[in-house]
Coordinates of C-alpha atoms in Angstrom, one line a residue:
Chain X
E1 CA -3.6 -5.5 -14.8
T2 CA -7.3 -5.2 -13.9
G3 CA -7.5 -7.0 -10.6
V4 CA -8.6 -3.9 -8.7
T5 CA -10.1 -1.0 -10.6
Q6 CA -11.0 2.5 -9.4
T7 CA -13.1 5.2 -10.9
P8 CA -12.7 8.1 -11.5
R9 CA -8.9 8.2 -11.9
H10 CA -8.9 12.0 -11.4
L11 CA -11.4 14.2 -9.6
V12 CA -11.6 17.9 -9.0
M13 CA -14.3 19.0 -6.6
G14 CA -15.3 22.1 -4.7
M15 CA -15.7 22.1 -1.0
T16 CA -19.4 22.1 -1.2
N17 CA -19.7 19.3 -3.7
K18 CA -20.7 15.7 -3.0
K19 CA -18.9 13.0 -5.0
S20 CA -18.2 9.3 -4.7
L21 CA -15.2 7.1 -5.5
K22 CA -15.8 3.6 -6.7
C23 CA -13.6 0.5 -6.3
E24 CA -14.2 -2.9 -7.8
Q25 CA -12.1 -6.0 -7.3
H26 CA -12.1 -9.0 -9.6
L27 CA -10.0 -11.3 -7.5
G28 CA -12.6 -13.1 -5.5
H29 CA -11.4 -11.4 -2.3
N30 CA -13.5 -10.8 0.8
A31 CA -11.6 -7.8 2.4
M32 CA -11.4 -4.3 1.0
Y33 CA -9.6 -1.3 2.2
W34 CA -9.4 2.5 1.7
Y35 CA -6.0 4.2 2.0
K36 CA -5.1 7.9 1.6
Q37 CA -1.7 9.1 0.4
S38 CA -1.0 12.8 0.7
A39 CA 1.9 14.3 -1.2
K40 CA 5.3 13.0 -0.1
K41 CA 3.7 11.1 2.8
P42 CA 3.2 7.4 3.5
L43 CA -0.1 5.6 2.8
E44 CA -2.5 6.0 5.7
L45 CA -5.2 3.4 6.4
M46 CA -8.8 4.8 6.4
F47 CA -11.2 1.9 6.5
V48 CA -11.3 -1.9 6.4
Y49 CA -14.3 -4.0 5.3
N50 CA -14.3 -7.8 5.7
F51 CA -17.2 -9.8 4.3
K52 CA -19.1 -6.4 3.8
E53 CA -18.8 -5.5 7.4
Q54 CA -16.7 -2.5 8.5
T55 CA -14.0 -3.7 10.9
E56 CA -11.8 -0.7 11.1
N57 CA -12.3 3.1 11.0
N58 CA -8.9 4.8 11.5
S59 CA -10.4 7.9 13.1
V60 CA -11.5 9.3 9.8
P61 CA -13.6 12.5 9.7
S62 CA -17.3 12.0 9.0
R63 CA -17.0 13.9 5.7
F64 CA -15.7 10.6 4.4
S65 CA -18.4 7.9 4.3
P66 CA -17.6 4.4 3.1
E67 CA -20.0 1.9 1.7
C68 CA -19.5 -1.8 0.9
P69 CA -22.6 -3.3 -0.7
N70 CA -20.9 -6.6 -1.5
S71 CA -17.4 -8.1 -1.3
S72 CA -16.5 -6.9 -4.8
H73 CA -17.5 -3.2 -4.5
L74 CA -16.4 -0.5 -2.2
F75 CA -17.4 3.2 -2.3
L76 CA -16.1 6.3 -0.6
H77 CA -18.7 9.1 -0.4
L78 CA -17.2 12.6 -0.1
H79 CA -19.0 15.7 1.1
T80 CA -17.9 19.1 2.3
L81 CA -14.2 18.3 1.9
Q82 CA -11.3 20.6 2.7
P83 CA -8.4 21.5 0.5
E84 CA -6.1 19.4 2.8
D85 CA -8.1 16.4 1.8
S86 CA -6.5 16.6 -1.7
A87 CA -4.6 13.3 -2.0
L88 CA -4.4 10.0 -3.8
Y89 CA -7.1 7.6 -2.6
L90 CA -6.2 4.0 -3.0
C91 CA -8.4 1.0 -2.7
A92 CA -7.0 -2.5 -1.9
S93 CA -8.3 -6.0 -1.5
S94 CA -7.1 -9.2 0.1
Q95 CA -8.6 -12.7 0.7
G96 CA -9.5 -11.8 4.2
S97 CA -9.0 -15.2 5.7
A98 CA -6.6 -16.0 8.5
A99 CA -4.6 -18.5 6.4
Q100 CA -1.0 -17.5 5.8
G101 CA -0.5 -16.6 2.2
S102 CA -3.8 -14.8 2.1
Y103 CA -2.7 -11.6 3.7
E104 CA -1.3 -9.9 0.6
Q105 CA -3.2 -6.7 -0.4
Y106 CA -3.5 -5.7 -4.0
F107 CA -4.0 -2.1 -4.8
G108 CA -6.0 -0.3 -7.5
P109 CA -4.5 2.6 -9.5
G110 CA -6.1 5.2 -7.2
T111 CA -8.2 8.3 -7.6
R112 CA -6.2 11.5 -7.5
L113 CA -8.5 14.0 -5.8
T114 CA -8.1 17.8 -5.8
V115 CA -10.4 19.9 -3.6
T116 CA -10.6 23.5 -4.6
Chain B
R1 CA 9.7 4.0 18.1
K2 CA 8.3 3.8 14.5
E3 CA 6.8 0.5 13.5
V4 CA 9.1 0.3 10.5
E5 CA 12.3 2.2 9.7
Q6 CA 14.0 2.4 6.4
D7 CA 16.8 4.6 5.0
P8 CA 14.9 7.0 2.8
G9 CA 17.8 7.4 0.4
P10 CA 17.9 8.1 -2.4
F11 CA 20.2 5.3 -3.4
N12 CA 21.9 6.2 -6.7
V13 CA 23.1 2.9 -8.2
P14 CA 24.6 2.2 -11.7
E15 CA 22.8 -0.1 -14.0
G16 CA 23.9 -3.7 -13.5
A17 CA 25.0 -3.3 -10.0
T18 CA 23.7 -5.1 -6.9
V19 CA 21.9 -3.1 -4.3
A20 CA 20.6 -4.0 -0.9
F21 CA 18.3 -2.1 1.6
N22 CA 17.5 -3.0 5.2
C23 CA 14.3 -2.5 7.1
T24 CA 14.0 -2.7 10.8
Y25 CA 10.7 -3.3 12.5
S26 CA 9.6 -2.8 16.1
N27 CA 6.7 -5.3 16.5
S28 CA 8.2 -8.7 17.4
A29 CA 4.8 -10.3 16.8
S30 CA 5.1 -9.6 13.1
Q31 CA 4.8 -12.9 11.3
S32 CA 4.6 -11.9 7.7
F33 CA 6.5 -9.3 5.7
F34 CA 5.8 -7.7 2.4
W35 CA 8.0 -5.7 0.0
Y36 CA 6.1 -3.3 -2.2
R37 CA 7.5 -1.0 -4.9
Q38 CA 5.8 2.3 -5.7
D39 CA 6.5 4.4 -8.7
C40 CA 6.0 8.1 -8.5
R41 CA 2.3 9.0 -8.3
K42 CA 1.3 5.3 -8.7
E43 CA -0.1 2.6 -6.5
P44 CA 2.1 0.3 -4.5
K45 CA 2.7 -3.1 -6.3
L46 CA 3.5 -6.2 -4.3
L47 CA 7.0 -7.3 -5.1
M48 CA 7.5 -10.2 -2.6
S49 CA 6.0 -11.8 0.5
V50 CA 8.1 -13.3 3.2
Y51 CA 6.7 -15.8 5.7
S52 CA 9.7 -17.7 6.8
S53 CA 13.4 -16.9 6.7
G54 CA 13.4 -15.4 3.2
N55 CA 12.2 -15.5 -0.3
E56 CA 13.8 -15.3 -3.8
D57 CA 12.1 -14.3 -7.0
G58 CA 14.5 -13.9 -10.0
R59 CA 16.8 -11.0 -9.3
F60 CA 15.2 -10.2 -6.0
T61 CA 16.0 -11.8 -2.7
A62 CA 14.5 -11.0 0.7
Q63 CA 16.2 -12.2 4.0
L64 CA 14.5 -12.1 7.3
N65 CA 16.5 -11.9 10.6
R66 CA 13.9 -12.3 13.4
A67 CA 16.4 -12.1 16.2
S68 CA 17.5 -8.6 15.1
Q69 CA 14.1 -7.7 13.8
Y70 CA 15.2 -6.6 10.3
I71 CA 14.5 -7.7 6.8
S72 CA 16.6 -6.9 3.8
L73 CA 15.9 -6.7 0.0
L74 CA 18.7 -7.5 -2.4
I75 CA 18.4 -6.6 -6.1
R76 CA 20.9 -8.1 -8.5
D77 CA 21.8 -6.9 -12.0
S78 CA 19.7 -3.8 -11.5
K79 CA 17.7 -2.4 -14.4
L80 CA 16.6 1.2 -15.1
S81 CA 13.1 0.0 -14.5
D82 CA 13.9 -0.9 -10.9
S83 CA 14.0 2.8 -10.1
A84 CA 11.2 3.2 -7.6
T85 CA 10.4 3.6 -3.9
Y86 CA 10.6 0.2 -2.0
L87 CA 8.3 -0.2 0.9
C88 CA 8.8 -2.7 3.7
V89 CA 5.6 -3.7 5.4
P90 CA 5.6 -6.0 8.5
Y91 CA 2.3 -7.7 9.3
S92 CA 1.0 -9.1 12.5
G93 CA -2.7 -9.2 11.7
G94 CA -5.2 -12.0 11.5
G95 CA -6.2 -11.8 7.9
A96 CA -8.0 -8.6 7.2
D97 CA -6.1 -5.9 8.9
G98 CA -4.7 -2.7 7.5
L99 CA -1.1 -2.4 6.5
T100 CA 1.2 0.3 8.1
F101 CA 3.5 1.9 5.6
G102 CA 6.6 4.0 6.1
K103 CA 8.1 6.3 3.6
G104 CA 10.2 3.6 2.1
T105 CA 13.6 3.7 0.3
H106 CA 14.0 5.6 -2.9
L107 CA 16.2 3.9 -5.5
I108 CA 17.5 5.5 -8.6
I109 CA 19.2 3.3 -11.2
Q110 CA 21.5 5.3 -13.4
P111 CA 22.5 4.4 -16.9

């Protein structure tokens, strides 16, 4: 399945590094999302973009900086992270319209991030 | 009260058996419901959407009870590959709102 792709799949970074996660969706959707899943915890919403505009920031620390240049691409820029930021970062997309049947979100395989 | 509550399990079920889990939700405005399955260290995959009273897809049946605010998932003739965590996700948004996930129900199908 290649509807939503994410790169890299694994990333190890030091606390002083700067890195970026990339997500691309090939589903013609307009809404894209970042979620974080720490070990043995539920997914937590981080950011929502609809038609390239950020519509939700779920009180995420500023060391995480999202970017959505178009409806198909979403980035998460990382800088000065902490070890507790180690987690699986998942991107998702949905149609983004208000029509029933268009609410389903489809997830990418995630980037497993380790901060050392 | 949590937005969604599920028995975390694990449910240990022999292959070929029928298994059902319930999910209760607190937001009566929820109009849509999703069941996702998540394998260990993988992304959630959409299993089924429910917009009315229920839905059926092969061996999987979801039933919604709005009066009691719960939704169930029934798996018939379970396969080893059904072993996963099943996540119930109620949705009351307008089209581009984040989903709220719980910890789900862990199912183990035993040979």
